[in-house]
Coordinates of C-alpha atoms (C1' of nucleotides) in Angstrom, one line a residue:
Chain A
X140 CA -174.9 -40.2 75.2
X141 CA -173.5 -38.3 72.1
X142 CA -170.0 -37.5 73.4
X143 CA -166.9 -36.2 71.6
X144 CA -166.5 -38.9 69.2
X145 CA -169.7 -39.1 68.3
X146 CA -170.4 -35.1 67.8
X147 CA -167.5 -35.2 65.9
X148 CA -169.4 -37.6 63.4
X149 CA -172.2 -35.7 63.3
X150 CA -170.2 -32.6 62.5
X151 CA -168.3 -34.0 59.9
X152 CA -171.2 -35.6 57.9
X153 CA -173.1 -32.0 58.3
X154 CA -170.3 -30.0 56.6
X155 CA -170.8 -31.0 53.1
X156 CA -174.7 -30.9 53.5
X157 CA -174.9 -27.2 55.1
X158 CA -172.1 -25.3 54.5
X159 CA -173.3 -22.7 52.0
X160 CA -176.9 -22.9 52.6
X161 CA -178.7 -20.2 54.4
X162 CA -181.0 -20.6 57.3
X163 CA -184.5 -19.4 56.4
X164 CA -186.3 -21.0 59.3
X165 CA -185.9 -22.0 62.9
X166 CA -188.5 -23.9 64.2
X167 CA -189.5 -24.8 67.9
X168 CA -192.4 -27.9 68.8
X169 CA -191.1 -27.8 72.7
X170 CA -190.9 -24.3 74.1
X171 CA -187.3 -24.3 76.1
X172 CA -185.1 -25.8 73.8
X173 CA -184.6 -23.0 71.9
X174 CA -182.9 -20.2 73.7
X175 CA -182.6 -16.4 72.3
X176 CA -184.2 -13.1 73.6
X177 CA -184.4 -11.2 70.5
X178 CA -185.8 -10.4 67.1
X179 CA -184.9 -14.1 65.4
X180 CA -187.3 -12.7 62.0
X181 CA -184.3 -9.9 62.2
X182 CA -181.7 -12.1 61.6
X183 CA -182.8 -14.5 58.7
X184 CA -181.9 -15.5 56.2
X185 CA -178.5 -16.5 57.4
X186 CA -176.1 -18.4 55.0
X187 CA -173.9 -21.3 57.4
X188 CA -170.3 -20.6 56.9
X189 CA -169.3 -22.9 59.0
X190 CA -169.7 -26.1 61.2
X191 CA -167.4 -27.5 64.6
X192 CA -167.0 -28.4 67.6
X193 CA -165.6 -27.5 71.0
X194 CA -166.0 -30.0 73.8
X195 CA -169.3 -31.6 73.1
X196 CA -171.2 -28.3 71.6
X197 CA -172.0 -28.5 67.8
X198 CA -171.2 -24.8 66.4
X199 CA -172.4 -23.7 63.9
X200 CA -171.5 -20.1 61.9
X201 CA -172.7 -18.1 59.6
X202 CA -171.6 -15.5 57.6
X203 CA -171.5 -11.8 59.5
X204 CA -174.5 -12.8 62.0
X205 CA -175.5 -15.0 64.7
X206 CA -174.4 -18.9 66.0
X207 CA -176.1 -21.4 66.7
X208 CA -174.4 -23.4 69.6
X209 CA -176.2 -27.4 70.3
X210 CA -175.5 -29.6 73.1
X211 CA -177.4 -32.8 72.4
X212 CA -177.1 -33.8 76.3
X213 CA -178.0 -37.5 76.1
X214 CA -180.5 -38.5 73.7
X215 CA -180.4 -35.5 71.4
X216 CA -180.1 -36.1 67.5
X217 CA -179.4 -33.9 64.4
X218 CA -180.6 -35.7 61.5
X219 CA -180.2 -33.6 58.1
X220 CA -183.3 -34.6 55.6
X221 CA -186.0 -33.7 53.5
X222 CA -188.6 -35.8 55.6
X223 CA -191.9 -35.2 57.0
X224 CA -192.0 -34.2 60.8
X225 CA -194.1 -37.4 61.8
X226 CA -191.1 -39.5 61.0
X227 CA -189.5 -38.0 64.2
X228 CA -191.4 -39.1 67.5
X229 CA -189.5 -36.4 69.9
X230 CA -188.9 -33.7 67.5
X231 CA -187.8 -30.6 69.8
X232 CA -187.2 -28.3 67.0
X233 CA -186.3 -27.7 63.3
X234 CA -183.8 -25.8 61.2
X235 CA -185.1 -24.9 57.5
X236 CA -182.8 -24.4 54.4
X237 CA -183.0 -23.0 51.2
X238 CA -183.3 -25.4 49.4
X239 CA -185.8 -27.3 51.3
X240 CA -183.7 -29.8 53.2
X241 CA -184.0 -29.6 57.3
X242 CA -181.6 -30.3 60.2
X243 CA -184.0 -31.9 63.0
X244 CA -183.4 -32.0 66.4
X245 CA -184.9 -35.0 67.8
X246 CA -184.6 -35.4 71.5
X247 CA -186.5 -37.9 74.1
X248 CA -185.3 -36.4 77.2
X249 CA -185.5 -32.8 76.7
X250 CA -182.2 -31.8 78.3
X251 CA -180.7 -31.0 74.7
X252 CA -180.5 -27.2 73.5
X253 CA -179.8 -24.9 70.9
X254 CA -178.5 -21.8 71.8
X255 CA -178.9 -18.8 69.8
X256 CA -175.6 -16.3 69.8
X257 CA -175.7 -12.9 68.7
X258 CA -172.9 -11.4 66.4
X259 CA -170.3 -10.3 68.5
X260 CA -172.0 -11.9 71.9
X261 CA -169.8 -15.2 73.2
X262 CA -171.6 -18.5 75.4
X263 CA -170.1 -18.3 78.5
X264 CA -170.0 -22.1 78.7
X265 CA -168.0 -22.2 76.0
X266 CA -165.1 -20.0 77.8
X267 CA -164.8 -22.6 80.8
X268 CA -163.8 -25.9 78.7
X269 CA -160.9 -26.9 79.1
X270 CA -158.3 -27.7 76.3
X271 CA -159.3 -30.7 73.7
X272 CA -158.2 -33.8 74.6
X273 CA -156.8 -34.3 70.8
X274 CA -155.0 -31.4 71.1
X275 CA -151.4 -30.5 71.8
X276 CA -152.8 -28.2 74.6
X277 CA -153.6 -31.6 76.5
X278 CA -150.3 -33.3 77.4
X279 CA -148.9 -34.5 80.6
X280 CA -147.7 -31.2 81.5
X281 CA -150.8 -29.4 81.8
X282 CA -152.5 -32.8 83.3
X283 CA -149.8 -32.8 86.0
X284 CA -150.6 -29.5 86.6
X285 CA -154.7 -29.3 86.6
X286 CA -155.0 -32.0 88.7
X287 CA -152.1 -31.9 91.6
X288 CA -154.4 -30.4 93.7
X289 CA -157.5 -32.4 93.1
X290 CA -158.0 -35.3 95.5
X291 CA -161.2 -35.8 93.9
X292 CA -160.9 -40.0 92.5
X293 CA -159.6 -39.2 88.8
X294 CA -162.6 -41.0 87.1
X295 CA -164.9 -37.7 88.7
X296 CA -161.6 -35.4 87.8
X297 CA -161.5 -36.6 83.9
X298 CA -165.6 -36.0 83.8
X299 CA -165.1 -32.3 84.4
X300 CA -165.1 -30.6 81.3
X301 CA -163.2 -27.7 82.8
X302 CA -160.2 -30.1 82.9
X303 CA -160.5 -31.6 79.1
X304 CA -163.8 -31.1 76.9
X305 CA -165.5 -33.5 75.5
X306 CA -165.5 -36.4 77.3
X307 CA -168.3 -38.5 79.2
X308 CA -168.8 -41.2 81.4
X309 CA -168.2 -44.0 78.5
X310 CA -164.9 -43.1 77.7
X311 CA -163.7 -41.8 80.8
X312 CA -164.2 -45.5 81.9
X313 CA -162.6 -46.8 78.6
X314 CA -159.8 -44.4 79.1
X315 CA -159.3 -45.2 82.6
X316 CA -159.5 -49.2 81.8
X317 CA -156.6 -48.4 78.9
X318 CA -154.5 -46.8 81.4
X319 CA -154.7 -49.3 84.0
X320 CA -155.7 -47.2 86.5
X321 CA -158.5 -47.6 88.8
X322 CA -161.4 -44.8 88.9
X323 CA -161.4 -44.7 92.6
X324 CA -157.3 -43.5 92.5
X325 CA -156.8 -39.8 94.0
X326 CA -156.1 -37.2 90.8
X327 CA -153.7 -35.5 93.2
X328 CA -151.8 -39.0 93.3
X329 CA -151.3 -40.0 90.2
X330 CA -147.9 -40.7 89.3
X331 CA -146.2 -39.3 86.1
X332 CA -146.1 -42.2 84.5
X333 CA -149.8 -42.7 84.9
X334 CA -150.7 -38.9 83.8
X335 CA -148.4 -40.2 80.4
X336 CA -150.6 -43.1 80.1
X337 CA -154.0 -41.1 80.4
X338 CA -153.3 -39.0 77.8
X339 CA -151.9 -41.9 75.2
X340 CA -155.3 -43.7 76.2
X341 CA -157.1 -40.6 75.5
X342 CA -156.0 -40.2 71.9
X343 CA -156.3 -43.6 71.3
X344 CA -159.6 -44.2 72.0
X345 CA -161.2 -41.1 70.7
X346 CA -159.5 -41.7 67.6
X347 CA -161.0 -45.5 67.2
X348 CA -163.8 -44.8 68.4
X349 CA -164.6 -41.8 65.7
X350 CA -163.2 -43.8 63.1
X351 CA -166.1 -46.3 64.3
X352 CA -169.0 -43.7 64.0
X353 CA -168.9 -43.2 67.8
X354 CA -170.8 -45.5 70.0
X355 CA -174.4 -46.2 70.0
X356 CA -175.4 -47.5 73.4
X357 CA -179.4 -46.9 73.0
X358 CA -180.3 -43.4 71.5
X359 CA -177.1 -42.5 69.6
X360 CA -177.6 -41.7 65.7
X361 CA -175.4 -39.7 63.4
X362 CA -176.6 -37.0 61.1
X363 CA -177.8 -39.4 58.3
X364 CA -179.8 -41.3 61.5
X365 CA -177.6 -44.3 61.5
X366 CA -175.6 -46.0 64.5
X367 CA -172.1 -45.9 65.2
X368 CA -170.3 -49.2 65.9
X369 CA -167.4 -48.4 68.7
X370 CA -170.3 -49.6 71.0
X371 CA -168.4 -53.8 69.8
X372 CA -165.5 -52.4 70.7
X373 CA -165.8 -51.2 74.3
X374 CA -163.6 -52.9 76.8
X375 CA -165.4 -52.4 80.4
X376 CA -168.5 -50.0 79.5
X377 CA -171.6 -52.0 80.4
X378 CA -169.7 -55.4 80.1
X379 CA -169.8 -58.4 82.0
X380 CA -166.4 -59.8 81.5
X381 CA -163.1 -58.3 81.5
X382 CA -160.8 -59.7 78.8
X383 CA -158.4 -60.9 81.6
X384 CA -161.4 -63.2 82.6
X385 CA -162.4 -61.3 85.9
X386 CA -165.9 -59.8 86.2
X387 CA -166.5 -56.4 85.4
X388 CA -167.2 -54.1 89.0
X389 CA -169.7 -51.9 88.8
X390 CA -170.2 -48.7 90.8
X391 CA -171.8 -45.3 91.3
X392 CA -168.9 -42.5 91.0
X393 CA -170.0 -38.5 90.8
X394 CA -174.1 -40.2 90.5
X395 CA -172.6 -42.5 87.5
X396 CA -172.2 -45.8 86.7
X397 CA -168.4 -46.6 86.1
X398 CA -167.3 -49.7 85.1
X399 CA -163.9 -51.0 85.7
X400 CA -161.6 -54.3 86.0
X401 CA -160.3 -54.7 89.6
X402 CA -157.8 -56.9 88.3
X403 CA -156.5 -54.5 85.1
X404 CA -156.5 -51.4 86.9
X405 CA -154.8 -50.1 90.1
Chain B
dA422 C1' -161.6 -23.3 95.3
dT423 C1' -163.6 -27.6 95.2
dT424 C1' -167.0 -31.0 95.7
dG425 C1' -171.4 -33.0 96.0
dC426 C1' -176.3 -32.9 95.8
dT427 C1' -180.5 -31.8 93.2
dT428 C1' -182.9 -30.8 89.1
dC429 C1' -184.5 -31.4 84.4
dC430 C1' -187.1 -35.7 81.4
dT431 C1' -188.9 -40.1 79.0
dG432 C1' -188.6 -44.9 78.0
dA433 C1' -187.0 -49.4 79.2
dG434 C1' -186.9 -53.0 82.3
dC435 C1' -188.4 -55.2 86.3
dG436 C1' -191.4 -57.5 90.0
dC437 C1' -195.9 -58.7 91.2
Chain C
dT198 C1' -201.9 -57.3 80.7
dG199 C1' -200.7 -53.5 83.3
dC200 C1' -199.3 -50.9 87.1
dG201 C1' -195.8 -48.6 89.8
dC202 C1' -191.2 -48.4 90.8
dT203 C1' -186.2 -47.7 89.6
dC204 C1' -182.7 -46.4 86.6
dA205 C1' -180.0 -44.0 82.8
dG206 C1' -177.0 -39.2 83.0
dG207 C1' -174.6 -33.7 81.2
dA208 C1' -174.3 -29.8 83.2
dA209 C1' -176.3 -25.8 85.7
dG210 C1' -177.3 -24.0 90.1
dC211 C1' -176.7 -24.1 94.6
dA212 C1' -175.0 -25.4 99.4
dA213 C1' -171.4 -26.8 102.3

DNA sequence: ATTGCTTCCTGAGCGC
DNA sequence: TGCGCTCAGGAAGCAA
Protein backbone atom coordinates (compact mmCIF):
# COMPACT_ATOMS: atom_id res chain seq x y z
CA UNK A 1 0.00 0.00 0.00
CA UNK A 2 2.16 2.86 -1.55
CA UNK A 3 1.58 5.60 1.06
CA UNK A 4 3.35 8.93 1.56
CA UNK A 5 6.66 7.63 2.17
CA UNK A 6 6.80 5.52 -0.33
CA UNK A 7 5.30 7.89 -3.21
CA UNK A 8 7.70 10.13 -2.19
CA UNK A 9 10.44 7.48 -3.31
CA UNK A 10 9.00 6.97 -6.32
CA UNK A 11 8.84 10.65 -7.02
CA UNK A 12 12.21 11.36 -6.17
CA UNK A 13 13.84 8.57 -8.21
CA UNK A 14 11.53 9.81 -11.33
CA UNK A 15 12.79 13.39 -11.29
CA UNK A 16 16.12 12.90 -12.72
CA UNK A 17 14.79 10.18 -15.30
CA UNK A 18 11.72 12.46 -16.78
CA UNK A 19 12.13 15.78 -16.19
CA UNK A 20 12.80 17.27 -19.61
CA UNK A 21 11.54 14.52 -21.72
CA UNK A 22 8.36 14.91 -23.53
CA UNK A 23 5.46 12.58 -23.50
CA UNK A 24 4.76 11.19 -27.03
CA UNK A 25 2.53 8.39 -25.97
CA UNK A 26 -0.06 7.35 -23.47
CA UNK A 27 -0.97 4.00 -23.60
CA UNK A 28 -4.01 2.10 -21.95
CA UNK A 29 -4.22 -2.22 -21.83
CA UNK A 30 -7.27 -1.95 -19.13
CA UNK A 31 -9.99 0.48 -20.27
CA UNK A 32 -10.81 2.59 -16.85
CA UNK A 33 -7.57 3.47 -15.64
CA UNK A 34 -7.01 6.07 -17.73
CA UNK A 35 -9.41 8.92 -17.24
CA UNK A 36 -9.80 12.03 -19.80
CA UNK A 37 -12.70 13.12 -22.10
CA UNK A 38 -10.95 14.83 -24.81
CA UNK A 39 -8.64 15.00 -27.80
CA UNK A 40 -5.36 13.21 -25.94
CA UNK A 41 -3.57 13.12 -29.96
CA UNK A 42 -4.31 17.12 -29.41
CA UNK A 43 -2.19 17.51 -26.64
CA UNK A 44 1.15 15.48 -27.46
CA UNK A 45 3.91 15.77 -27.53
CA UNK A 46 4.16 17.18 -24.03
CA UNK A 47 7.72 17.87 -22.50
CA UNK A 48 7.42 16.96 -18.27
CA UNK A 49 8.41 19.99 -16.41
CA UNK A 50 7.89 18.78 -13.43
CA UNK A 51 7.24 15.88 -10.87
CA UNK A 52 5.50 15.84 -6.96
CA UNK A 53 3.39 15.00 -4.73
CA UNK A 54 0.39 16.08 -2.69
CA UNK A 55 -1.05 13.55 -0.17
CA UNK A 56 -0.54 10.33 -1.92
CA UNK A 57 -1.13 11.57 -5.70
CA UNK A 58 2.05 11.48 -7.99
CA UNK A 59 1.80 14.87 -10.22
CA UNK A 60 3.19 15.24 -12.83
CA UNK A 61 3.59 18.75 -15.08
CA UNK A 62 4.43 19.72 -18.12
CA UNK A 63 5.29 22.66 -19.77
CA UNK A 64 2.03 24.95 -20.83
CA UNK A 65 -0.40 21.85 -21.15
CA UNK A 66 -2.08 19.12 -19.32
CA UNK A 67 -1.20 16.94 -15.83
CA UNK A 68 -1.11 13.92 -15.26
CA UNK A 69 -2.38 13.21 -11.57
CA UNK A 70 -1.67 9.01 -10.33
CA UNK A 71 -3.00 7.48 -7.27
CA UNK A 72 -1.42 3.94 -7.13
CA UNK A 73 -4.32 2.83 -4.51
CA UNK A 74 -2.78 -0.36 -3.15
CA UNK A 75 -0.89 -2.41 -5.49
CA UNK A 76 -0.09 0.17 -8.15
CA UNK A 77 3.57 0.60 -9.46
CA UNK A 78 5.45 3.10 -11.63
CA UNK A 79 8.44 1.50 -12.90
CA UNK A 80 10.53 3.78 -15.42
CA UNK A 81 12.42 1.37 -18.19
CA UNK A 82 13.16 0.50 -21.51
CA UNK A 83 11.61 -3.10 -21.12
CA UNK A 84 9.34 -5.19 -23.01
CA UNK A 85 5.56 -5.20 -21.85
CA UNK A 86 5.61 -9.02 -21.06
CA UNK A 87 7.94 -8.31 -18.23
CA UNK A 88 4.93 -6.67 -16.38
CA UNK A 89 2.04 -9.26 -15.50
CA UNK A 90 -0.73 -6.47 -14.65
CA UNK A 91 0.36 -3.73 -16.77
CA UNK A 92 -2.72 -1.13 -16.68
CA UNK A 93 -1.15 1.34 -18.84
CA UNK A 94 2.01 2.91 -20.35
CA UNK A 95 3.61 6.36 -20.76
CA UNK A 96 6.11 6.64 -23.84
CA UNK A 97 9.14 9.11 -23.97
CA UNK A 98 11.27 10.50 -26.44
CA UNK A 99 13.78 8.85 -26.15
CA UNK A 100 12.39 5.54 -25.91
CA UNK A 101 12.27 4.84 -22.21
CA UNK A 102 8.62 4.16 -20.54
CA UNK A 103 7.00 4.82 -17.21
CA UNK A 104 4.70 1.66 -16.61
CA UNK A 105 1.89 1.36 -14.54
CA UNK A 106 1.68 -1.96 -13.21
CA UNK A 107 -1.32 -2.60 -11.02
CA UNK A 108 -2.91 -6.18 -9.71
CA UNK A 109 -6.03 -4.77 -8.26
CA UNK A 110 -7.15 -2.22 -10.67
CA UNK A 111 -8.16 0.47 -8.17
CA UNK A 112 -5.02 2.68 -9.28
CA UNK A 113 -5.58 5.64 -11.78
CA UNK A 114 -4.19 8.14 -13.86
CA UNK A 115 -5.98 11.13 -14.21
CA UNK A 116 -5.67 13.31 -17.14
CA UNK A 117 -5.93 17.37 -16.27
CA UNK A 118 -6.45 19.84 -18.79
CA UNK A 119 -4.47 23.27 -18.76
CA UNK A 120 -6.12 25.41 -16.58
CA UNK A 121 -8.74 22.66 -15.25
CA UNK A 122 -7.89 21.58 -11.28
CA UNK A 123 -8.79 17.63 -9.62
CA UNK A 124 -11.20 18.33 -7.23
CA UNK A 125 -9.72 15.65 -5.02
CA UNK A 126 -6.81 17.38 -4.93
CA UNK A 127 -8.57 20.62 -3.25
CA UNK A 128 -9.99 18.55 -0.17
CA UNK A 129 -6.54 17.20 1.33
CA UNK A 130 -5.71 18.39 4.07
CA UNK A 131 -2.25 20.05 4.93
CA UNK A 132 1.06 17.66 4.66
CA UNK A 133 1.86 16.04 7.61
CA UNK A 134 5.72 17.31 7.04
CA UNK A 135 4.65 20.52 6.81
CA UNK A 136 4.50 23.53 9.07
CA UNK A 137 0.73 23.81 8.17
CA UNK A 138 0.45 20.50 10.40
CA UNK A 139 1.20 21.41 14.09
CA UNK A 140 -0.73 21.03 17.24
CA UNK A 141 -2.66 24.01 16.62
CA UNK A 142 -4.44 23.15 13.66
CA UNK A 143 -4.65 19.31 15.09
CA UNK A 144 -6.35 20.74 18.17
CA UNK A 145 -8.53 22.42 16.10
CA UNK A 146 -9.61 19.82 13.20
CA UNK A 147 -10.34 17.28 15.50
CA UNK A 148 -12.18 18.86 18.82
CA UNK A 149 -15.21 18.08 17.41
CA UNK A 150 -14.55 14.66 16.08
CA UNK A 151 -15.52 11.84 18.55
CA UNK A 152 -14.72 9.55 15.84
CA UNK A 153 -11.61 6.97 17.63
CA UNK A 154 -8.41 9.05 16.36
CA UNK A 155 -6.90 5.99 14.50
CA UNK A 156 -10.30 6.47 11.88
CA UNK A 157 -9.74 10.49 12.41
CA UNK A 158 -5.76 10.36 11.35
CA UNK A 159 -6.98 8.00 8.12
CA UNK A 160 -8.95 10.87 6.75
CA UNK A 161 -7.02 12.56 4.22
CA UNK A 162 -9.16 15.67 4.65
CA UNK A 163 -7.39 16.02 8.12
CA UNK A 164 -3.56 15.36 6.94
CA UNK A 165 -2.70 13.82 3.41
CA UNK A 166 -0.88 11.14 2.90
CA UNK A 167 -1.16 8.85 5.37
CA UNK A 168 -2.54 5.07 5.50
CA UNK A 169 -3.44 2.45 7.66
CA UNK A 170 0.41 1.39 8.30
CA UNK A 171 1.58 4.44 9.63
CA UNK A 172 -1.36 5.60 11.19
CA UNK A 173 -0.83 2.49 13.39
CA UNK A 174 2.94 3.24 13.72
CA UNK A 175 2.20 6.74 14.56
CA UNK A 176 -0.40 5.95 17.01
CA UNK A 177 2.04 3.09 18.65
CA UNK A 178 4.84 6.11 18.83
CA UNK A 179 2.57 8.32 20.51
CA UNK A 180 1.40 5.97 23.06
CA UNK A 181 -2.02 6.33 22.39
CA UNK A 182 -4.50 3.84 21.79
CA UNK A 183 -6.50 3.85 18.28
CA UNK A 184 -9.77 3.28 20.03
CA UNK A 185 -9.16 6.93 22.10
CA UNK A 186 -11.95 9.68 21.05
CA UNK A 187 -10.12 12.52 18.61
CA UNK A 188 -12.37 15.02 20.41
CA UNK A 189 -10.51 13.83 23.75
CA UNK A 190 -7.21 13.98 23.15
CA UNK A 191 -5.33 15.91 25.43
CA UNK A 192 -2.70 18.59 24.32
CA UNK A 193 -0.06 16.86 25.25
CA UNK A 194 -1.08 13.91 23.11
CA UNK A 195 -2.00 16.16 19.95
CA UNK A 196 2.07 17.35 20.58
CA UNK A 197 3.03 13.82 20.53
CA UNK A 198 1.06 12.91 17.24
CA UNK A 199 2.63 15.22 15.34
CA UNK A 200 6.42 14.59 16.65
CA UNK A 201 5.50 10.81 15.90
CA UNK A 202 4.31 11.87 12.56
CA UNK A 203 7.55 13.53 11.31
CA UNK A 204 9.47 11.00 12.71
CA UNK A 205 8.24 8.13 11.16
CA UNK A 206 7.69 9.51 7.79
CA UNK A 207 11.05 10.72 7.84
CA UNK A 208 12.66 7.09 8.64
CA UNK A 209 10.63 5.44 6.99
CA UNK A 210 11.43 7.51 3.46
CA UNK A 211 14.94 7.43 4.30
CA UNK A 212 14.24 3.45 4.27
CA UNK A 213 12.64 3.37 0.70
CA UNK A 214 9.21 3.18 2.27
CA UNK A 215 7.83 -0.12 3.27
CA UNK A 216 7.21 -3.07 1.20
CA UNK A 217 4.57 -5.27 2.88
CA UNK A 218 3.73 -7.51 -0.42
CA UNK A 219 3.28 -5.35 -3.65
CA UNK A 220 5.24 -2.23 -2.89
CA UNK A 221 8.14 -1.42 -5.53
CA UNK A 222 9.91 1.92 -6.21
CA UNK A 223 10.35 3.38 -9.66
CA UNK A 224 13.53 1.27 -10.41
CA UNK A 225 11.08 -2.01 -9.22
CA UNK A 226 12.98 -2.54 -6.03
CA UNK A 227 11.59 -2.89 -2.31
CA UNK A 228 11.81 -0.49 0.29
CA UNK A 229 13.09 -1.73 3.73
CA UNK A 230 11.02 0.36 6.58
CA UNK A 231 8.85 -2.89 6.40
CA UNK A 232 12.17 -4.28 9.44
CA UNK A 233 11.51 -1.50 11.03
CA UNK A 234 7.77 -1.45 11.93
CA UNK A 235 6.96 -1.55 15.54
CA UNK A 236 3.17 -2.95 15.70
CA UNK A 237 2.12 -3.21 11.87
CA UNK A 238 1.46 -6.97 11.23
CA UNK A 239 3.70 -8.00 14.33
CA UNK A 240 3.32 -10.51 16.79
CA UNK A 241 5.16 -9.09 19.72
CA UNK A 242 5.34 -5.75 21.16
CA UNK A 243 8.86 -4.73 22.12
CA UNK A 244 7.54 -4.39 25.76
CA UNK A 245 6.91 -8.20 25.54
CA UNK A 246 3.00 -8.13 25.38
CA UNK A 247 1.22 -9.48 22.26
CA UNK A 248 0.29 -7.31 19.57
CA UNK A 249 -4.01 -6.74 19.54
CA UNK A 250 -5.43 -6.94 16.49
CA UNK A 251 -8.64 -5.30 15.35
CA UNK A 252 -10.97 -4.06 12.59
CA UNK A 253 -11.19 -0.02 12.88
CA UNK A 254 -13.03 2.14 9.82
CA UNK A 255 -13.00 -1.88 7.85
CA UNK A 256 -9.08 -2.05 8.66
CA UNK A 257 -6.90 -3.99 10.42
CA UNK A 258 -5.05 -1.86 13.19
CA UNK A 259 -2.54 -3.08 15.20
CA UNK A 260 -1.66 -1.84 18.50
CA UNK A 261 0.06 -2.60 22.00
CA UNK A 262 -2.60 -2.60 24.84
CA UNK A 263 0.18 -2.19 27.17
CA UNK A 264 2.19 0.87 25.25
CA UNK A 265 -0.67 2.85 24.32
CA UNK A 266 -3.57 4.36 26.32
C1' DA B 1 -21.45 17.93 9.33
C1' DT B 2 -20.00 13.54 10.25
C1' DT B 3 -19.83 8.72 10.08
C1' DG B 4 -20.31 4.21 8.33
C1' DC B 5 -21.34 0.93 4.82
C1' DT B 6 -20.60 -0.76 0.05
C1' DT B 7 -18.11 -1.07 -4.08
C1' DC B 8 -14.21 -1.77 -7.09
C1' DC B 9 -10.41 -6.15 -7.91
C1' DT B 10 -6.87 -10.10 -7.81
C1' DG B 11 -3.79 -13.16 -5.41
C1' DA B 12 -2.52 -15.46 -1.27
C1' DG B 13 -3.60 -18.48 2.27
C1' DC B 14 -6.47 -21.69 4.38
C1' DG B 15 -9.39 -25.97 5.33
C1' DC B 16 -11.01 -30.04 3.48
C1' DT C 1 -4.06 -31.52 -6.33
C1' DG C 2 -7.66 -28.48 -6.42
C1' DC C 3 -11.75 -26.29 -5.09
C1' DG C 4 -14.21 -22.68 -2.67
C1' DC C 5 -14.03 -19.51 0.78
C1' DT C 6 -12.06 -15.35 3.27
C1' DC C 7 -9.11 -11.59 3.56
C1' DA C 8 -6.20 -7.45 2.23
C1' DG C 9 -7.70 -2.01 1.69
C1' DG C 10 -7.94 3.81 -0.54
C1' DA C 11 -11.33 6.52 -1.55
C1' DA C 12 -15.74 7.59 -3.96
C1' DG C 13 -20.57 7.45 -3.50
C1' DC C 14 -24.30 7.08 -0.95
C1' DA C 15 -27.39 6.58 3.20
C1' DA C 16 -28.41 7.61 7.82
Amino acid sequence: MPELPEVQTIVSGLSNKIIGKKIVGIIEYRPGTVLFSGDLAGLLPAEISGIGRRGKYIIISTAHSFTLIIHLRMTGRLIYGKGENTFFRHLRARLNLDDGSRLYFDDIRTFGKIIICEPGKQYEPLTKLGPEPLSEGFNAEYLQNKIRSRPAPVKNIMLDQSVVAGLGNIYVSEILFRSGISPLKKASELVPDEIDRIIDATGKILIDAIQHGGTTISDYRNYNNEKGSYQDHLKVYAQQKCVCGVDITRIKQAGRSTFFCNHCQK
